[in-house]
PDB file of C-alpha atoms in Angstrom:
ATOM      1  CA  UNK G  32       4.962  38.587 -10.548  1.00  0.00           C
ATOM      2  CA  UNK G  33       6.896  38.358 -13.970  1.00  0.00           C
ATOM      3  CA  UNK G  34      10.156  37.204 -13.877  1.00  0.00           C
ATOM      4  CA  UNK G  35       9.446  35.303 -10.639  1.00  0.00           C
ATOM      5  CA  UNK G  36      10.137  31.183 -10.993  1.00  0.00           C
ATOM      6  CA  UNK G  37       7.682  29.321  -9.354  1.00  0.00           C
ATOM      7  CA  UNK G  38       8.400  26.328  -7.582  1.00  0.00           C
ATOM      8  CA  UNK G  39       7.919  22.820  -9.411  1.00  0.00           C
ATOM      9  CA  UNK G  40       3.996  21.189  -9.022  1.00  0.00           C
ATOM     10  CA  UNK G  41       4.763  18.509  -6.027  1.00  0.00           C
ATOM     11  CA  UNK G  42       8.545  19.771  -5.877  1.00  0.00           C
ATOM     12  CA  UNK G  43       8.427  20.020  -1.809  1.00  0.00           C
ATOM     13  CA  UNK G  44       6.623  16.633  -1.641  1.00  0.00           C
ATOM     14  CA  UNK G  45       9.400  14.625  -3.371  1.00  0.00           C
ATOM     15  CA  UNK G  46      11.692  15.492  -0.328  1.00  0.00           C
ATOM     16  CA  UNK G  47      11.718  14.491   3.348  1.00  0.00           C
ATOM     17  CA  UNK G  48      11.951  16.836   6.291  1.00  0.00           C
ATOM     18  CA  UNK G  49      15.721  16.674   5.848  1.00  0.00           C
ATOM     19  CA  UNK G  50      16.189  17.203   2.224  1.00  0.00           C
ATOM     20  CA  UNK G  51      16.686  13.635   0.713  1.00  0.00           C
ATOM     21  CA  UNK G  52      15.256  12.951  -2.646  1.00  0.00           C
ATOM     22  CA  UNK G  53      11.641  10.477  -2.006  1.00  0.00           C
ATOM     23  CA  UNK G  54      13.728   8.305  -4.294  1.00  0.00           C
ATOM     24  CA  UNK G  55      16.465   7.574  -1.467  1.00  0.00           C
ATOM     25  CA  UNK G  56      13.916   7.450   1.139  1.00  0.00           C
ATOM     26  CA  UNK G  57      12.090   4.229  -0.759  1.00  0.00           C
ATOM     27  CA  UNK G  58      15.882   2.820  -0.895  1.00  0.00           C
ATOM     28  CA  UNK G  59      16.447   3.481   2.675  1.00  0.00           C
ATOM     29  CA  UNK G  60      13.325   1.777   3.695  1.00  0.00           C
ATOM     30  CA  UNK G  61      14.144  -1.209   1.165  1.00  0.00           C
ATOM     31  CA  UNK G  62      17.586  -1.292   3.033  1.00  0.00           C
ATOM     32  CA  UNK G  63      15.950  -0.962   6.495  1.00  0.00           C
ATOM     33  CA  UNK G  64      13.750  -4.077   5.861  1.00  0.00           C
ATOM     34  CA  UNK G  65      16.177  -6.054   4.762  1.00  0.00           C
ATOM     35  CA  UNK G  66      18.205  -6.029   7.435  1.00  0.00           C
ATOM     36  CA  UNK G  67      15.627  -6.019   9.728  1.00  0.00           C
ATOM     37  CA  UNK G  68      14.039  -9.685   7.827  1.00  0.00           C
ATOM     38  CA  UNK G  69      18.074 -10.943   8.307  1.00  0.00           C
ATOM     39  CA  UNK G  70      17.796  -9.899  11.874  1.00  0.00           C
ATOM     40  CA  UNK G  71      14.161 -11.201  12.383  1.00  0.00           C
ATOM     41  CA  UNK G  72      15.191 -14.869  10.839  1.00  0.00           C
ATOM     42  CA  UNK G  73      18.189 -15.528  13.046  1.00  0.00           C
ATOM     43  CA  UNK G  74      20.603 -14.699  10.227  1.00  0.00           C
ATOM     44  CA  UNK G  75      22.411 -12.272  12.113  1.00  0.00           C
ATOM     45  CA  UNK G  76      21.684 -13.247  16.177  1.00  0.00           C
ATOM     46  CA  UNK G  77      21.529 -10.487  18.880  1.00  0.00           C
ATOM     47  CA  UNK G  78      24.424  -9.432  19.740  1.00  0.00           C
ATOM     48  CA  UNK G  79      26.464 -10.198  16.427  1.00  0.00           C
ATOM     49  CA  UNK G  80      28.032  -7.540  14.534  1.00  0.00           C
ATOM     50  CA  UNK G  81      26.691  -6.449  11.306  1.00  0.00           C
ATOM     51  CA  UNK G  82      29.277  -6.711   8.057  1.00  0.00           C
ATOM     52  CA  UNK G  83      30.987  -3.358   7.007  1.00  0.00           C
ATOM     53  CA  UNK G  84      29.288  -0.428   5.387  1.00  0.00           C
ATOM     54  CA  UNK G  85      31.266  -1.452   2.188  1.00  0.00           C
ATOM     55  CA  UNK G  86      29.972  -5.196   2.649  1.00  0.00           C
ATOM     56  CA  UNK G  87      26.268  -4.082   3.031  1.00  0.00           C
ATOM     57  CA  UNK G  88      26.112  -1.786   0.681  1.00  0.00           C
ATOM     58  CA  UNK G  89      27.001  -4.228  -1.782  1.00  0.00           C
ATOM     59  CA  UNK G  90      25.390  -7.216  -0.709  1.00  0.00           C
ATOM     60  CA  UNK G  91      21.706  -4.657  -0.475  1.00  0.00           C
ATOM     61  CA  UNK G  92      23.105  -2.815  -3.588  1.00  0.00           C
ATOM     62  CA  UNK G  93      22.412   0.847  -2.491  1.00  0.00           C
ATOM     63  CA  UNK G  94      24.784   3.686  -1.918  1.00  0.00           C
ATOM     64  CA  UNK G  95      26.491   3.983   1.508  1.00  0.00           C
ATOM     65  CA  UNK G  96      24.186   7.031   2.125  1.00  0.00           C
ATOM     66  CA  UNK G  97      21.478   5.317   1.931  1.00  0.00           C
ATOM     67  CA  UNK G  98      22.375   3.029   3.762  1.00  0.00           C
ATOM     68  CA  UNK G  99      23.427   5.085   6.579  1.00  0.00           C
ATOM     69  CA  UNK G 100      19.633   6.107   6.296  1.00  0.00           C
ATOM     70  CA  UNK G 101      18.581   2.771   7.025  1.00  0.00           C
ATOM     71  CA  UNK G 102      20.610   1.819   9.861  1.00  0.00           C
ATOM     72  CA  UNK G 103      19.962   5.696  11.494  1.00  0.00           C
ATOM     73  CA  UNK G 104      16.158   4.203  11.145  1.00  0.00           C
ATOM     74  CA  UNK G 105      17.294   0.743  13.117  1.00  0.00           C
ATOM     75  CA  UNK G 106      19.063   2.543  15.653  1.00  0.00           C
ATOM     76  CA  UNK G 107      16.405   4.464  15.932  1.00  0.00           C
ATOM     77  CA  UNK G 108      13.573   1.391  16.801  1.00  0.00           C
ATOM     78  CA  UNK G 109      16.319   0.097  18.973  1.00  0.00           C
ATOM     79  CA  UNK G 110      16.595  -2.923  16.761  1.00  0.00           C
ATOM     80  CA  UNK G 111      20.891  -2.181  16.078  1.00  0.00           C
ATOM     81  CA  UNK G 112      23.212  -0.201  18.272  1.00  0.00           C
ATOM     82  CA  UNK G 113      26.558   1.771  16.970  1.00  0.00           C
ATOM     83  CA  UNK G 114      29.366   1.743  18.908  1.00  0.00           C
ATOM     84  CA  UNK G 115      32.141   4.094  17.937  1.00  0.00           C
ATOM     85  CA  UNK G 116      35.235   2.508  15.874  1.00  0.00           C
ATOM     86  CA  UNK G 117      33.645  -0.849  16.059  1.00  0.00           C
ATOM     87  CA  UNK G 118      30.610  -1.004  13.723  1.00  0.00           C
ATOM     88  CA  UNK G 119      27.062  -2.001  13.951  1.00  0.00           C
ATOM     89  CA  UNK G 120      25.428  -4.521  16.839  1.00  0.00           C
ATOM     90  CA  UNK G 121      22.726  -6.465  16.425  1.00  0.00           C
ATOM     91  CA  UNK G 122      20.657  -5.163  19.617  1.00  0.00           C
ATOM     92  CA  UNK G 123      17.421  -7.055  19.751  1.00  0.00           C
ATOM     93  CA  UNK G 124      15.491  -9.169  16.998  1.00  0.00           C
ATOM     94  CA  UNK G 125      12.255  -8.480  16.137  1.00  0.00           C
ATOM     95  CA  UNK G 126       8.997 -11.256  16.507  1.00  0.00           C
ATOM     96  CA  UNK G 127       9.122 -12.935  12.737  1.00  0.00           C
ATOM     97  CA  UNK G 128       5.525 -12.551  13.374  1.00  0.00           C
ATOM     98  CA  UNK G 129       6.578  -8.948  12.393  1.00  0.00           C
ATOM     99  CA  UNK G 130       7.348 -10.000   8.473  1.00  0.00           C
ATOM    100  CA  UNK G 131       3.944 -12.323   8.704  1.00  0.00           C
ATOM    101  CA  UNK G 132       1.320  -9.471  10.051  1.00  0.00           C
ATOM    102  CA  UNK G 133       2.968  -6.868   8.056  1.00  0.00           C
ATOM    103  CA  UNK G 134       2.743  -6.266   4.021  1.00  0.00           C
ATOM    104  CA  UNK G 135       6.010  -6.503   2.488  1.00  0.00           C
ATOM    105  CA  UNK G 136       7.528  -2.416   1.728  1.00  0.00           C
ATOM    106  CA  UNK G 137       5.425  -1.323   4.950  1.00  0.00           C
ATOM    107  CA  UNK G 138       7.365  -1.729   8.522  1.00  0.00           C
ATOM    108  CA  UNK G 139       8.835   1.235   7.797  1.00  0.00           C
ATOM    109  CA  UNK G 140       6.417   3.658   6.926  1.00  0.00           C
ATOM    110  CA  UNK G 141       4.315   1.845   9.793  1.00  0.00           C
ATOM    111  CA  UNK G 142       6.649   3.075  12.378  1.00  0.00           C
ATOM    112  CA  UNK G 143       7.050   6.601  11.016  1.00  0.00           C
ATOM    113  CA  UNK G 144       3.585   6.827  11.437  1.00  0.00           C
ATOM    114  CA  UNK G 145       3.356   5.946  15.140  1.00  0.00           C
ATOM    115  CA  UNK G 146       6.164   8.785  15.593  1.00  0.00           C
ATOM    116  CA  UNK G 147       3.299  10.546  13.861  1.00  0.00           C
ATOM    117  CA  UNK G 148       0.317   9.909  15.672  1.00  0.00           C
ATOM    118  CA  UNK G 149       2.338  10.627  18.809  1.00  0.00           C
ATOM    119  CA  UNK G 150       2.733  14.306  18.048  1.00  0.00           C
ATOM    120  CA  UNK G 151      -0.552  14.490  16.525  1.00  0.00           C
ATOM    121  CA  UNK G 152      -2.569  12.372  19.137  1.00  0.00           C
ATOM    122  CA  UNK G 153      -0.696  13.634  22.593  1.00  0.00           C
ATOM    123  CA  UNK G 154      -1.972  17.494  21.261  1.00  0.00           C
ATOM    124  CA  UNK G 155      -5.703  16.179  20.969  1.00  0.00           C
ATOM    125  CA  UNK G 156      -5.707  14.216  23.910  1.00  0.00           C
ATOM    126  CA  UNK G 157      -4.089  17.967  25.844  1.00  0.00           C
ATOM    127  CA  UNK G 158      -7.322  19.674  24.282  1.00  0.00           C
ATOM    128  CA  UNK G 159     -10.033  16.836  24.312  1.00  0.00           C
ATOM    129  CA  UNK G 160      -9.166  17.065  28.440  1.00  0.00           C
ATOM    130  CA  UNK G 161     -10.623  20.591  28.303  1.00  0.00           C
ATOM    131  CA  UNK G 162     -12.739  20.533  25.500  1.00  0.00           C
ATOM    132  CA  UNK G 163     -14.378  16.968  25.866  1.00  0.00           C
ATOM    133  CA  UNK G 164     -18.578  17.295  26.686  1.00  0.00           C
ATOM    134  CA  UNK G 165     -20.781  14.409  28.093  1.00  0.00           C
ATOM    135  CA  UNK G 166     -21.873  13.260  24.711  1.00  0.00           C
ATOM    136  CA  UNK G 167     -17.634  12.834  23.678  1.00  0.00           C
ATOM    137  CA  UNK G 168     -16.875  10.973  27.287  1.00  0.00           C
ATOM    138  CA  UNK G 169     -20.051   8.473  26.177  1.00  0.00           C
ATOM    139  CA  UNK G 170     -18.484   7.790  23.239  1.00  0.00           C
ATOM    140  CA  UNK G 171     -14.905   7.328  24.579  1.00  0.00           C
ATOM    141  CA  UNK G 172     -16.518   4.903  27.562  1.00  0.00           C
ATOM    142  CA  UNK G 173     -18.060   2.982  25.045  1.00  0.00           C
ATOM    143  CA  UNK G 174     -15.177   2.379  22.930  1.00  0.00           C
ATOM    144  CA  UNK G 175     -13.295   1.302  25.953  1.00  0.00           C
ATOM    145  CA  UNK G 176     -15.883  -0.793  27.234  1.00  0.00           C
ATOM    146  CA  UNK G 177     -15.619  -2.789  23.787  1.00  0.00           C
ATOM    147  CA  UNK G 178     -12.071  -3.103  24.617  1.00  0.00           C
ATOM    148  CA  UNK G 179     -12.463  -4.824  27.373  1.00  0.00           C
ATOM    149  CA  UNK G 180     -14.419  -7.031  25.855  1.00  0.00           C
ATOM    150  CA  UNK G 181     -12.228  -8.111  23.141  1.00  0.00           C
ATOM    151  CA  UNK G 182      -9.437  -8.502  25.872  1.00  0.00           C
ATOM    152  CA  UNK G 183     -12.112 -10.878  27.543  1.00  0.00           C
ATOM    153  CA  UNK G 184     -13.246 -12.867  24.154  1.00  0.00           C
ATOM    154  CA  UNK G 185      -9.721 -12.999  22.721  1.00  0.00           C
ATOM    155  CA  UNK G 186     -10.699 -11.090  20.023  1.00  0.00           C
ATOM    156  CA  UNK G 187      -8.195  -8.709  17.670  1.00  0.00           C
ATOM    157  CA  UNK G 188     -10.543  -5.620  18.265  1.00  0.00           C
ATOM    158  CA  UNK G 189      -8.743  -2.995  16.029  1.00  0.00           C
ATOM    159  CA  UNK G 190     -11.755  -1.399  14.696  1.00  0.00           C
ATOM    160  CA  UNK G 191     -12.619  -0.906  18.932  1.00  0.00           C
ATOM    161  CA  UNK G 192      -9.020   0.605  18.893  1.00  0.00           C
ATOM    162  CA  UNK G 193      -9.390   2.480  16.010  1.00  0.00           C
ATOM    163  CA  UNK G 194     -12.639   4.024  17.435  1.00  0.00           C
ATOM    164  CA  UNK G 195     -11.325   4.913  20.871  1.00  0.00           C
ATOM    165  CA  UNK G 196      -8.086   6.989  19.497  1.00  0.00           C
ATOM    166  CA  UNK G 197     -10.211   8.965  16.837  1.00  0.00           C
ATOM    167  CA  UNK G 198     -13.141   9.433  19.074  1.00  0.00           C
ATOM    168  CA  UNK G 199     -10.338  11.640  21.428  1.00  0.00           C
ATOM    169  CA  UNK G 200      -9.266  13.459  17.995  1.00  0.00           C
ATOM    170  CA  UNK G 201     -12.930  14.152  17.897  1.00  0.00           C
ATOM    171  CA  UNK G 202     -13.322  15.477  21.649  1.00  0.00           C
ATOM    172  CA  UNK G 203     -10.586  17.742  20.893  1.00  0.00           C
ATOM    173  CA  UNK G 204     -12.628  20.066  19.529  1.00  0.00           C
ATOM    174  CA  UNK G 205     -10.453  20.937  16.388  1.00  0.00           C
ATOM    175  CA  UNK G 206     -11.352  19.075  13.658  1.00  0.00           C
ATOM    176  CA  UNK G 207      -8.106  18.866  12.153  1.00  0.00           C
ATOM    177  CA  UNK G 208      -6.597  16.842  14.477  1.00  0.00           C
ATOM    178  CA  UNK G 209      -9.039  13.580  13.030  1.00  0.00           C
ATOM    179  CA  UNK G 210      -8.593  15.184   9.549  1.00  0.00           C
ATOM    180  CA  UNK G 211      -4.503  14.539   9.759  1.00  0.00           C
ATOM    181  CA  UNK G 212      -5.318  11.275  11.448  1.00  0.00           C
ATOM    182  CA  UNK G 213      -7.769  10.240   8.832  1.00  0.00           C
ATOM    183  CA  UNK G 214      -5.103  11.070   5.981  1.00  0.00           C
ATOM    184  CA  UNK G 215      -2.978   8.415   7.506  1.00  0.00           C
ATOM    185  CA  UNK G 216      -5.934   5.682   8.073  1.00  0.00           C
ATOM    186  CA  UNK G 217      -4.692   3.332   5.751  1.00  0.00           C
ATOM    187  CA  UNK G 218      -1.147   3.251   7.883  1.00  0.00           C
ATOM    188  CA  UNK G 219      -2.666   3.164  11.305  1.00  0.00           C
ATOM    189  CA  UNK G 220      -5.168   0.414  10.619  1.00  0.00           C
ATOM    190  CA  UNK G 221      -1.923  -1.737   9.367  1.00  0.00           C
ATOM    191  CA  UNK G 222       0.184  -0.892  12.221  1.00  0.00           C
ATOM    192  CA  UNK G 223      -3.140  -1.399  15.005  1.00  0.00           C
ATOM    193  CA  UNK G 224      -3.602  -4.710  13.327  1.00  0.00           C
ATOM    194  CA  UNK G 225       0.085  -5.601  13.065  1.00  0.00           C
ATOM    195  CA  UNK G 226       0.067  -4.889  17.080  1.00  0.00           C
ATOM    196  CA  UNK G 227      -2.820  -6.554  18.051  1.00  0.00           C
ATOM    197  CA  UNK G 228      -2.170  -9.394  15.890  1.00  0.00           C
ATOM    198  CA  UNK G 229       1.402  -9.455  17.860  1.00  0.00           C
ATOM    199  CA  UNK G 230      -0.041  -9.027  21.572  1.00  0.00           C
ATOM    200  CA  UNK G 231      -2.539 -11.636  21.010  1.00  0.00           C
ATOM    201  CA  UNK G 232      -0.340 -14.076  20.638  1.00  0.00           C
ATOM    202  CA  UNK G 233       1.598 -13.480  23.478  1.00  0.00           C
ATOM    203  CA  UNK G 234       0.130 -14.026  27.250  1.00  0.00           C
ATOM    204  CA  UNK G 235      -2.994 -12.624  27.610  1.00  0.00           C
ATOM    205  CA  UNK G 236      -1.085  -9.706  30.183  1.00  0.00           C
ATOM    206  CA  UNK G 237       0.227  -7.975  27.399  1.00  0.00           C
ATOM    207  CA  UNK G 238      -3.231  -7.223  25.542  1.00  0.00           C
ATOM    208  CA  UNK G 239      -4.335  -6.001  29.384  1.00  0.00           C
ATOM    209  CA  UNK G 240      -1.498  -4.196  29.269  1.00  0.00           C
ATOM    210  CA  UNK G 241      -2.154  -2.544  25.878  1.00  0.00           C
ATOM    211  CA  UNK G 242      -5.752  -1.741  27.578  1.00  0.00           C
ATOM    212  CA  UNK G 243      -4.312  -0.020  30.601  1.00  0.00           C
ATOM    213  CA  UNK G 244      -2.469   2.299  29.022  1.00  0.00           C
ATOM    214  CA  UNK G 245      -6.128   3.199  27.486  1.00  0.00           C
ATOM    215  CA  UNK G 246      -7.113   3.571  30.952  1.00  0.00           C
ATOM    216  CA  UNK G 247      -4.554   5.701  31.767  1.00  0.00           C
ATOM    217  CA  UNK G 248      -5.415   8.107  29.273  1.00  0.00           C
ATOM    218  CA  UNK G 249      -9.159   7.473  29.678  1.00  0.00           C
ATOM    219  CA  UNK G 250      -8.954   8.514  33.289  1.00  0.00           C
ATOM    220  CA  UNK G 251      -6.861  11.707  32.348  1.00  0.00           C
ATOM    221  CA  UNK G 252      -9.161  13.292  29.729  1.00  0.00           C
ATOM    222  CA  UNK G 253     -11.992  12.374  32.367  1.00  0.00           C
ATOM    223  CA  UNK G 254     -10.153  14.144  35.295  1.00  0.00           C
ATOM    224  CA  UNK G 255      -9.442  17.019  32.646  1.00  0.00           C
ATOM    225  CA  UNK G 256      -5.530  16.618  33.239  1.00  0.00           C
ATOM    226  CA  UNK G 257      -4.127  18.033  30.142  1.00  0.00           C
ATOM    227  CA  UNK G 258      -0.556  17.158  31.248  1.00  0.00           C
ATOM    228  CA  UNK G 259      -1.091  13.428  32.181  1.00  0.00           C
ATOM    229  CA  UNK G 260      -3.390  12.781  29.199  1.00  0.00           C
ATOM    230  CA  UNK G 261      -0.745  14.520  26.823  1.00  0.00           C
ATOM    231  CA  UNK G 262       1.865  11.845  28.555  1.00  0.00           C
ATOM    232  CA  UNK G 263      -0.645   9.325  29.028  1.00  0.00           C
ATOM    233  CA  UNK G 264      -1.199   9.084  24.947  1.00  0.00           C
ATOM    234  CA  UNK G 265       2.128   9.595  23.919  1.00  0.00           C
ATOM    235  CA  UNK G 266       3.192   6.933  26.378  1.00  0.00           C
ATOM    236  CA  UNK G 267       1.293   4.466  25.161  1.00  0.00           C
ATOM    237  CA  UNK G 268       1.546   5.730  20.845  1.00  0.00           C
ATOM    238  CA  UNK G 269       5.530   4.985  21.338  1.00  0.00           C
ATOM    239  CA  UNK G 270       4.972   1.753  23.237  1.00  0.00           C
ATOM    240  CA  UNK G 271       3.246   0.717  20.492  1.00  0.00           C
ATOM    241  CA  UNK G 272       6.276   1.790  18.347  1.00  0.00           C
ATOM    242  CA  UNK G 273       8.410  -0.311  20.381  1.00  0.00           C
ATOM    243  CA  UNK G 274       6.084  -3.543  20.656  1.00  0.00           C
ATOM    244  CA  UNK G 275       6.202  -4.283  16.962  1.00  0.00           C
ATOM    245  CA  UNK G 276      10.023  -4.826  17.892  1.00  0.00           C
ATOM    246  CA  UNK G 277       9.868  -6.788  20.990  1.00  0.00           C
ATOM    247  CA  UNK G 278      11.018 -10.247  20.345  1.00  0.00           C
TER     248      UNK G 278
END
């Protein structure tokens, strides 16, 4: 229509959900990971209290908005707890296996994409309990059964992972739930192989634990509990949020 102004090419994708510029979301993240890699190396110990706003932002060299951003994300993973009038609080450090298993610049995208995938994965694994047929459940037992193998050989098995959680996208009957879990591929193979890389080198109990939390959701989608399997995945996506941060 003439006269109208169109809006910018890419305009809405240079913005997050709340309105900050992309630009102040890469600071943020810069911000968040380096506090989290003082944390993570015993520069600042649990329970310590982290330096002033003013201090930070000048020691990171970013605005105090940003980061504000950046400590809203740690308080977030439970890695820093604010207490009002008194600052900042070191609440628990991270594995420094965390900074070896994970690129530099990527913890935090990898944790905005589990918040992701739990939206996005708990809705396919409500529909694939309805929708699933014989031929999906074969594929799903299979995945699992590979699992349990990995568990058994001490093996990493993300691309078994990988497998199990799309093949439930699949089973949900609505293609676009693996289509928006294909776009972020690249960020869930980093964060499945940051995990598994992290349980396996802990006792063996916590891979099994990992596995029966697929169970769980296994036995849901095959009782055709929409509820529980809805729980049951979104359960075990934000336990995986919160294992890259268990110490």
């Amino acid at each position: 229509m003439a006269g109208t102004k169109q809006p910018v090419a890419g305009a809405d994708a240079s913005r997050s959900a709340m309105g900050k510029p992309a630009k102040e979301r890469t600071l943020a993240d810069h911000a968040y990971e380096k506090i989290l890699a003082m944390i993570s190396s015993g520069e600042t110990a649990v329970g310590d209290k982290l330096p002033t706003e003013h201090a930070m932002s000048e020691m990171l060299e970013v605005s105090r908005p940003v980061l504000r951003q950046a400590l809203k994300q740690l308080r977030e993973d439970g890695v820093v707890v604010s207490r009002q009038g008194s600052g900042s609080f070191v609440q628990r450090r991270p594995d420094t296996a965390v900074l070896t298993f994970a690129p530099v610049g990527s913890i935090a995208d990898i944790q905005r994409t589990f918040e992701s995938r739990a939206a996005i994965e708990g809705e396919a694994a409500f529909l694939a309990a309805v929708r699933h047929t014989e031929a999906d459940l074969a594929k799903l037992r299979a995945h699992f059964k590979e699992l349990d193998r990995c568990i058994r050989e001490g093996e990493l098995g993300v691309e078994a992972d990988e497998a199990f959680h799309q093949a439930i996208c699949e089973a949900s009957g609505n293609q676009y739930f693996a289509t928006a879990r294909t776009s972020m591929k690249s960020n869930i193979l980093t964060g499945l192989n940051l995990t598994r890389n992290l349980s396996l080198s802990k006792p063996r109990e916590r891979m099994e634990l990992v596995q029966q939390e697929h169970r769980r959701i296994l036995a849901a989608i095959i009782a055709r509990d929409q509820a529980e399997a809805r729980a049951a995945m979104r359960a075990h996506v934000e336990n995986a949020k919160n294992r890259v941060f268990e110490g």
